[in-house]
Rosetta silent file (secondary structure, phi, psi, omega in degrees, C-alpha in Angstrom):
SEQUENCE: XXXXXXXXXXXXXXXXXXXXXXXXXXXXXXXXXXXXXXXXXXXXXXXXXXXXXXXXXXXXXXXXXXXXXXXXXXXXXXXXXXXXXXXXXXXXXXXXXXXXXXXXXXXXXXXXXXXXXXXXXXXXXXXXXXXXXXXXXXXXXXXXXXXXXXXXXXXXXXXXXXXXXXXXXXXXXXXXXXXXXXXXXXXXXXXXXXXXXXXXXXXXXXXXXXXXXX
SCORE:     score description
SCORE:     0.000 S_00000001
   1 L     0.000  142.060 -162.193   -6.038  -15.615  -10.552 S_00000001
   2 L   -78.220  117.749  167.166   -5.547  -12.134   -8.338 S_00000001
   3 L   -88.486  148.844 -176.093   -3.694  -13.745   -5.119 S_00000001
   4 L  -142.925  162.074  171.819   -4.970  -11.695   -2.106 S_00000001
   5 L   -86.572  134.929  149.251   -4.558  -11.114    1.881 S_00000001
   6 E  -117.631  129.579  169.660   -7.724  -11.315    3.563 S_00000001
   7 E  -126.513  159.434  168.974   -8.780  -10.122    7.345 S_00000001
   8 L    76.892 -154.838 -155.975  -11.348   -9.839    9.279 S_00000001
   9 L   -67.156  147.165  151.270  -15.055  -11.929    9.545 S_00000001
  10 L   -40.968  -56.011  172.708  -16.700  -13.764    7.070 S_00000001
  11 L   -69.563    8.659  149.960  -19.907  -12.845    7.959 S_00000001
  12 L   -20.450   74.016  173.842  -18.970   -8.885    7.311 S_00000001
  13 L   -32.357  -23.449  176.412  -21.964   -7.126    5.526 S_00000001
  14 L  -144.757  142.495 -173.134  -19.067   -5.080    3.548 S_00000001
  15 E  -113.090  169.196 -153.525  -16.054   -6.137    2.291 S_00000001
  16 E  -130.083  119.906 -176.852  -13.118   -3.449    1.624 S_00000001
  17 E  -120.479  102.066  140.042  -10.700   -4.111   -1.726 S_00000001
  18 E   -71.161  125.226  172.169   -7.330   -2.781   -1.157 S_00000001
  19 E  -121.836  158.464  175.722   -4.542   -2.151   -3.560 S_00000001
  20 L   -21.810  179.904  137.937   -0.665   -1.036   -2.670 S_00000001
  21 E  -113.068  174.558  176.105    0.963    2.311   -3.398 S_00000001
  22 L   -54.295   -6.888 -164.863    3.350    2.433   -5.805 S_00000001
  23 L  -126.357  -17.944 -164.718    6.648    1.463   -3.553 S_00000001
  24 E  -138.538  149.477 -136.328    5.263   -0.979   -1.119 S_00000001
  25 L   -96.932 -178.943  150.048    3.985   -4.472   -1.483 S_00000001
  26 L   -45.549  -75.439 -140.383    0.256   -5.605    0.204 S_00000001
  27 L   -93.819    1.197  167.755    1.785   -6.853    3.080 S_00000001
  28 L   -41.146  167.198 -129.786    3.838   -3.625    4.040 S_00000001
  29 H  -118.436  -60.273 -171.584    3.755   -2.619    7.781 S_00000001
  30 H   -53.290  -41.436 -170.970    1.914    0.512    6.842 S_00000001
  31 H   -73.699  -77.196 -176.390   -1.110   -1.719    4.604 S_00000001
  32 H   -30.321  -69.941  165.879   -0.902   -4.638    7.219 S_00000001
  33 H   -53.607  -20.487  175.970   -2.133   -2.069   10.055 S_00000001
  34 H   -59.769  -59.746  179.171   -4.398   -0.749    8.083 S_00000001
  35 H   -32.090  -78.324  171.624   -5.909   -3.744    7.211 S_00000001
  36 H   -24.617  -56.654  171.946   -6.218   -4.887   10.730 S_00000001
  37 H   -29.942  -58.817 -172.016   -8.003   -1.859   11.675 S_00000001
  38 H   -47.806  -69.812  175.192  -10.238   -2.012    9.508 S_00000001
  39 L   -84.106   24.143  178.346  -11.113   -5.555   10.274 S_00000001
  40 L  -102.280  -50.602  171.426  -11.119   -4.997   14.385 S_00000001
  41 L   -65.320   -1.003 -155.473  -13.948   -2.467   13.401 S_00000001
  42 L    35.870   56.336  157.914  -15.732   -5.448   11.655 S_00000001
  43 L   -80.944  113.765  155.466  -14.970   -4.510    8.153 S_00000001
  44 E   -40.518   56.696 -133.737  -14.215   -7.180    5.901 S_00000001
  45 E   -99.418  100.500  159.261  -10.740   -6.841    4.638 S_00000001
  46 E  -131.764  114.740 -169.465   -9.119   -7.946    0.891 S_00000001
  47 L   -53.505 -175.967  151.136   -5.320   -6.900   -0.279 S_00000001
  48 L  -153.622 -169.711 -175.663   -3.737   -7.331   -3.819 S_00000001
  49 L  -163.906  136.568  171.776   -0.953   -6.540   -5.476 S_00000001
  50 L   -74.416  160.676  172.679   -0.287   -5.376   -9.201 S_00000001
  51 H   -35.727  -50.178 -156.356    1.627   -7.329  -11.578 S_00000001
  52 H   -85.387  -49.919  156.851    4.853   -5.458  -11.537 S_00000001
  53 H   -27.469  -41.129 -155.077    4.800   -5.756   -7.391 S_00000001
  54 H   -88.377  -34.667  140.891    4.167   -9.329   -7.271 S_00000001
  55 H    14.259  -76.772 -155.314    7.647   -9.218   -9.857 S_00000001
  56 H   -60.560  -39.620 -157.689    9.892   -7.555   -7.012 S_00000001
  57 L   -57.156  -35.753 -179.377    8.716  -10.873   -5.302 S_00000001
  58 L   -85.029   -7.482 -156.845   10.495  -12.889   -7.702 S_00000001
  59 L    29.455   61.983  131.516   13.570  -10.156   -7.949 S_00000001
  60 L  -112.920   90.778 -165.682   12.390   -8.612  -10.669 S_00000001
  61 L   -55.150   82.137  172.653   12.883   -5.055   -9.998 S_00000001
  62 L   -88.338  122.888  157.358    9.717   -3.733  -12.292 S_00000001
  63 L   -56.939  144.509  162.613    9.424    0.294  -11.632 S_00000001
  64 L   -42.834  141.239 -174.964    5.962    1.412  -11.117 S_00000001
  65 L   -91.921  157.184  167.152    3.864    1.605  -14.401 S_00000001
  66 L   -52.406  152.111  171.990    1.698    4.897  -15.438 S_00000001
  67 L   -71.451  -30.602 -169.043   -0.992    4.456  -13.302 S_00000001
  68 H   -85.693    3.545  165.433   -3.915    4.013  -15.689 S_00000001
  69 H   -68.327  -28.470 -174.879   -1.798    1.036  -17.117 S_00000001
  70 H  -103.811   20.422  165.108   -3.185   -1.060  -14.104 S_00000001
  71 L  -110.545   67.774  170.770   -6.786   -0.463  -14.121 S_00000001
  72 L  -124.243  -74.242 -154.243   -7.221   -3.502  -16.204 S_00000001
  73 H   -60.296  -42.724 -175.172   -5.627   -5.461  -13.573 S_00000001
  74 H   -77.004  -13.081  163.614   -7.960   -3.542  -10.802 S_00000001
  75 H   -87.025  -37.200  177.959  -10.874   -4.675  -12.294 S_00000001
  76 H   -36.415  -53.919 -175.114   -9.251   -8.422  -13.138 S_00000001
  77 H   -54.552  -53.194  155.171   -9.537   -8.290   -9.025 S_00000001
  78 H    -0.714  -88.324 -178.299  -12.834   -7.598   -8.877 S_00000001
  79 H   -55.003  -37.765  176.714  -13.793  -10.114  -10.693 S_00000001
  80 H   -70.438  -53.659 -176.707  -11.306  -12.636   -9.220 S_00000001
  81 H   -45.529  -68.292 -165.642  -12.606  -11.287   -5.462 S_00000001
  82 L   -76.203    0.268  169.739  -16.298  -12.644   -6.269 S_00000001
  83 L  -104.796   23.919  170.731  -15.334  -16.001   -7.932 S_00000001
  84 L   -96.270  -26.141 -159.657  -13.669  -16.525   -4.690 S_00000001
  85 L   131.247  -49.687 -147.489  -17.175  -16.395   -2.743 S_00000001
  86 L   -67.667   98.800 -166.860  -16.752  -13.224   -1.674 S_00000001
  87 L  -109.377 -156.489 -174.944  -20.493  -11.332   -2.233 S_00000001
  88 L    75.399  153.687  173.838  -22.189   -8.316   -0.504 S_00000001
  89 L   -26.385  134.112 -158.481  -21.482   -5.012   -0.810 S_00000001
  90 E  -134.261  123.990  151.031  -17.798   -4.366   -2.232 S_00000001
  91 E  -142.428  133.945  168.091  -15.972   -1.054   -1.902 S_00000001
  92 E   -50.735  112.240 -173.812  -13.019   -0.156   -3.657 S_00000001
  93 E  -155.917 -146.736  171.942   -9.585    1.970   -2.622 S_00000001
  94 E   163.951 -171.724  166.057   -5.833    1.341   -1.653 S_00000001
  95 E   -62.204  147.773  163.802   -2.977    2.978   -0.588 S_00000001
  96 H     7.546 -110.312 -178.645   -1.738    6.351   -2.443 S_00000001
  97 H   -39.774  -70.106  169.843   -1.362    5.177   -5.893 S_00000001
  98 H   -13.129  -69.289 -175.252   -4.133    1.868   -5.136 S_00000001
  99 H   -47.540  -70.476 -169.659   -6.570    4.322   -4.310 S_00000001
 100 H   -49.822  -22.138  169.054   -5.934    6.346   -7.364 S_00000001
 101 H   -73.831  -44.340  151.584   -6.360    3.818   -9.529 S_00000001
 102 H   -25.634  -62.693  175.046   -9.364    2.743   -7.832 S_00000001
 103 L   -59.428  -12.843 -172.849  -10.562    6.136   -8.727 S_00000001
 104 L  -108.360   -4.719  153.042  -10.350    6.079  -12.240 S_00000001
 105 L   -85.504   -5.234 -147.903  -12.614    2.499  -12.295 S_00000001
 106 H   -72.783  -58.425 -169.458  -14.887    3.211   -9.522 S_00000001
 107 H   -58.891  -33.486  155.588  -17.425    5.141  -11.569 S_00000001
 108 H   -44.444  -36.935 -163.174  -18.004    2.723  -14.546 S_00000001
 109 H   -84.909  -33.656 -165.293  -17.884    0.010  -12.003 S_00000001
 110 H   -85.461  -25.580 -170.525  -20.858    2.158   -9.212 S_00000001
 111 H   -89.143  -12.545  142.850  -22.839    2.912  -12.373 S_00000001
 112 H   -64.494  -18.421  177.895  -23.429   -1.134  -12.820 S_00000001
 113 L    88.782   24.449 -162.108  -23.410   -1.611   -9.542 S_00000001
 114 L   -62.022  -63.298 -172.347  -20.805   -3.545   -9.235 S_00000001
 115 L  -120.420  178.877  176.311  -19.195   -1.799   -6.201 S_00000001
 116 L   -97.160  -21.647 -175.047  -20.484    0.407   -3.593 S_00000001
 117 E  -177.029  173.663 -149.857  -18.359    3.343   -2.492 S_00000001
 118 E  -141.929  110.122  165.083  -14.251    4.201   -3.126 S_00000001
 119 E   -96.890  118.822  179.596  -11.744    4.524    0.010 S_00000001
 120 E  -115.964  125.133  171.783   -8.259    6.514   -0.866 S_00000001
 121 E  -105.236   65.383  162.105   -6.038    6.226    2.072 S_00000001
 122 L   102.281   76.073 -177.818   -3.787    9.294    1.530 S_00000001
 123 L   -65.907  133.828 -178.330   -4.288   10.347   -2.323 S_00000001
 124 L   -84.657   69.146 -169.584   -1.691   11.077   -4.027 S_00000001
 125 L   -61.371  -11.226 -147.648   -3.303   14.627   -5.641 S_00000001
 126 L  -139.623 -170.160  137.093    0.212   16.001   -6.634 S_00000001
 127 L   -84.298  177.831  159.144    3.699   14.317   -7.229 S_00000001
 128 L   -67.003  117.556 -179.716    5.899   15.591   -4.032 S_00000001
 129 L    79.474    3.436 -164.933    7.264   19.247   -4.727 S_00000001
 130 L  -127.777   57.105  178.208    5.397   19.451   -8.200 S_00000001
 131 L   -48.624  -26.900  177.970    1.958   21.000   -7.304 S_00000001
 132 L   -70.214  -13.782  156.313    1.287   22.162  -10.378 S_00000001
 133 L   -65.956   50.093 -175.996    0.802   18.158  -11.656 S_00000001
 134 L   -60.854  150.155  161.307   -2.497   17.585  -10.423 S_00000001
 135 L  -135.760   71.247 -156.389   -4.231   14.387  -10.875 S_00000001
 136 L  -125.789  -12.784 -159.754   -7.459   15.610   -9.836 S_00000001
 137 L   -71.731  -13.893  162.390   -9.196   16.258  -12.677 S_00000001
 138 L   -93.958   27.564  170.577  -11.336   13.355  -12.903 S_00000001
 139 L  -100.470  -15.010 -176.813  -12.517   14.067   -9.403 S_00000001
 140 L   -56.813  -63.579 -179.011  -14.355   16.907  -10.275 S_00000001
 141 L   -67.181  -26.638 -171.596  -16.958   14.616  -11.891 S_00000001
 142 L   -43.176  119.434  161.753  -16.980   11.689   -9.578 S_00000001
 143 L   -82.306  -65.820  175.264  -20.392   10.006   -9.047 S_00000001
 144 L   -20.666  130.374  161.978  -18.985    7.170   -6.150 S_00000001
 145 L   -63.776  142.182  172.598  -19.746    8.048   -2.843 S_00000001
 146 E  -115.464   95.253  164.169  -16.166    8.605   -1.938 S_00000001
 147 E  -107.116  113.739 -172.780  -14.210    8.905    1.256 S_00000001
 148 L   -99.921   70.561  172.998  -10.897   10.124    1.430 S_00000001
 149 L   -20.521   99.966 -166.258   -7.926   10.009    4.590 S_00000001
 150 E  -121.438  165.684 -173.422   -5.279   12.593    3.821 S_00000001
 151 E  -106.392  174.841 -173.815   -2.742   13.707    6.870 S_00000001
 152 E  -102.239   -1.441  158.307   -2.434   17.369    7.209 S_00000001
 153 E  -120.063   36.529  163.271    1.498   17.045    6.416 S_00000001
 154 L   -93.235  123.701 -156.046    1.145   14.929    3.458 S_00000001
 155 L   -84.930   24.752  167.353    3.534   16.376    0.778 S_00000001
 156 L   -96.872    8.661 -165.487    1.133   14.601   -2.084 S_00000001
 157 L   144.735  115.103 -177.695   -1.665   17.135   -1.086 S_00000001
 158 L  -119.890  172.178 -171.798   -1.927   19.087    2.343 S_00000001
 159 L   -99.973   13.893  119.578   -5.128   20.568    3.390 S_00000001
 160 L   -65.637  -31.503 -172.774   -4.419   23.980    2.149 S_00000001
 161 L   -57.106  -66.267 -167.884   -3.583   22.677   -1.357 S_00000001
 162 H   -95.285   15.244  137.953   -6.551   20.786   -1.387 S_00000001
 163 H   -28.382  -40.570  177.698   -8.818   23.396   -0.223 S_00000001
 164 H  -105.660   27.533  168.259   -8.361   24.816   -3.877 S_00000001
 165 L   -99.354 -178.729  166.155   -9.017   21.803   -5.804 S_00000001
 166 L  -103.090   88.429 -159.258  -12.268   21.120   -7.565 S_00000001
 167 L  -109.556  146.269  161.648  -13.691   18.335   -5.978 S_00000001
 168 L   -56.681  142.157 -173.669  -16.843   16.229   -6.411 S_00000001
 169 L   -97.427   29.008  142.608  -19.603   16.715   -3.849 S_00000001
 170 L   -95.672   33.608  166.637  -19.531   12.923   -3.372 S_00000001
 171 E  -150.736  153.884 -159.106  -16.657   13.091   -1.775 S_00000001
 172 E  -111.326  142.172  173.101  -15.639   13.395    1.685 S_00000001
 173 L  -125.683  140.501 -167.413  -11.765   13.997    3.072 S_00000001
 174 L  -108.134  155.340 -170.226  -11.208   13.350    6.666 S_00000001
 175 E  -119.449   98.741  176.108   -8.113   15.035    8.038 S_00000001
 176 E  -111.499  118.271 -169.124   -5.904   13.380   10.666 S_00000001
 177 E   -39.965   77.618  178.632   -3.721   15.757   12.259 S_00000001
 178 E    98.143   46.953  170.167    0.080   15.810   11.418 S_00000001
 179 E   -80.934  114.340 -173.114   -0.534   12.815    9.611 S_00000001
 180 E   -65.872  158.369  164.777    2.560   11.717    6.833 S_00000001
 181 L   -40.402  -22.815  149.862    1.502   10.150    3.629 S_00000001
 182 L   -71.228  -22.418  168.513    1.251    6.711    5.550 S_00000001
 183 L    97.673    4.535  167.596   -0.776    8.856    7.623 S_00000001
 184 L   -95.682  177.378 -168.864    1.094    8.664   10.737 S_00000001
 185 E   -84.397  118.787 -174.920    1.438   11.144   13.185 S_00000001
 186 L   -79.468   95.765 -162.172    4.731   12.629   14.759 S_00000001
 187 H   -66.382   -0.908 -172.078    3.064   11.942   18.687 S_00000001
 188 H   -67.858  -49.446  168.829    5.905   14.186   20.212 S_00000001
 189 H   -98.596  -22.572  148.429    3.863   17.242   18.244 S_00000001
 190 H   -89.912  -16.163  174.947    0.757   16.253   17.869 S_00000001
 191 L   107.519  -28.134  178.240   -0.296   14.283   20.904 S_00000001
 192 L   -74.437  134.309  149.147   -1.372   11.131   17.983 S_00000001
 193 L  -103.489  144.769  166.470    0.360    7.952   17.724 S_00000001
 194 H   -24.753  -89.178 -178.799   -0.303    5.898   14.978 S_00000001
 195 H   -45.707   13.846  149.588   -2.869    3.380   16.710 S_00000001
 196 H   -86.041  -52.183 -174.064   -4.705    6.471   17.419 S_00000001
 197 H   -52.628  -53.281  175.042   -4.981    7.718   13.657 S_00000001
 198 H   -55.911  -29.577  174.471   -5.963    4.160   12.920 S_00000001
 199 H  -103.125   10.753  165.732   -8.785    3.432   15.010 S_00000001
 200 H   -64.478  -68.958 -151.077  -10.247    7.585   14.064 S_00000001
 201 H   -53.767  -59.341  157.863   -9.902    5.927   10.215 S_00000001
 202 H   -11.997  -76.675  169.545  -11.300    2.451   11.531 S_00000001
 203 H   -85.012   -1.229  154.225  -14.244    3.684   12.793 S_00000001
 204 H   -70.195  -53.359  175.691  -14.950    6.240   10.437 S_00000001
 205 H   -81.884   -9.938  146.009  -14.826    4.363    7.598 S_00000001
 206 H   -28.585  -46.073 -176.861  -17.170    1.559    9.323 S_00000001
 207 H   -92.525  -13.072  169.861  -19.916    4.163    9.738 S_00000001
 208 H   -57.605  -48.718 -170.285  -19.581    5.596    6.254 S_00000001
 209 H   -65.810  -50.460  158.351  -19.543    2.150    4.709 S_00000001
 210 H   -62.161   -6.953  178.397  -22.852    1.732    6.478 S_00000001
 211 H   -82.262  -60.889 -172.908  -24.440    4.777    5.856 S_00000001
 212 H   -51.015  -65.363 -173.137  -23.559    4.324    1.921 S_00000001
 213 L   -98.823   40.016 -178.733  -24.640    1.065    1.531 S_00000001
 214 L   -90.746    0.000    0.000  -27.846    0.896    3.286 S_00000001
């Protein structure tokens, strides 16, 4: 059984399925705030963690797997998430990598109806320095309503790069201004502190999740 973090209320009309990035557990500093956020906006909030994470717990130093090795496991959550109780609208995302995995179940999952919409918190479209490695191409096609939080200094995808991708027109990317791949902000140059970028994201994705699942 998928062990998970959960925050914010039970009574939540939508609950929010996070998974990691590739480097950093559930319970990471960056994930943790998120989380909160999320569930301060009154958003339902539930982490995981993939197999080879939950490992390092144990000190077993597992490297990150290909990604599309673990969308067995992101469905396994699913499924574990609603024999917990947990009903109502469900939408699917994570961190960098999380998200992306998310993306490559979401539609199979939206065309049963299984979940409702896909959150990627800072997509990983590129490796770092290798632009020419996209991993966009099944975004083109994407049926999920989608919304995606990228920083305008993320070296996985900046918001010229992904100006020129080929994106599905279900999906929406939100910008947060000198935001790093965790999505903070340097506030000395932009004027943003983190707990600003978080409660933009917070209440963004609240009214999306309600427009989308209405």
């Amino acid at each position: 059984m998928t062990t998970f973090l959960l925050d914010g209320p039970d009574t939540a009309p939508t609950t929010i399925l996070l998974a990691h990035g590739a480097g950093a557990p559930m319970d990471s500093a960056s994930m943790t705030a998120t989380a909160k956020a999320l569930a301060a906006a009154g958003l339902r909030v539930a982490r995981f963690e993939f197999h080879y994470m939950s490992a390092r717990r144990y000190g077993h130093r597992k490297p990150p797997p290909r990604a599309e090795t673990v969308n067995p496991e992101y469905i396994k959550a699913i499924a574990d998430l609603r024999a917990k109780g947990v009903t109502g609208p469900l939408i699917i995302g994570g961190k960098s990598m999380g998200g992306r995995v998310a993306s490559m179940v979401a539609d199979e999952l939206f065309a049963k109806g299984e979940i409702s919409g896909l959150l990627c918190l800072g997509y990983p479209f590129h490796p770092p320095a290798k632009p020419e490695q996209l991993r966009t191409k099944h975004l083109a096609g994407l049926k999920t309503p989608t919304l995606i939080f990228q920083g305008t200094r993320d070296e996985f995808g900046t918001r010229d790069e992904v100006a020129g991708y080929d994106l599905s027109d279900s999906i929406e990317v939100l910008w947060l201004e000198d935001g790093d791949h965790d999505l903070k902000p340097r506030k000395s140059i932009s004027g943003f502190s983190a707990a600003d970028h978080l409660k933009t994201l917070a209440e963004a994705v609240k009214a999306w999740a309600d427009r989308i699942v209405s």
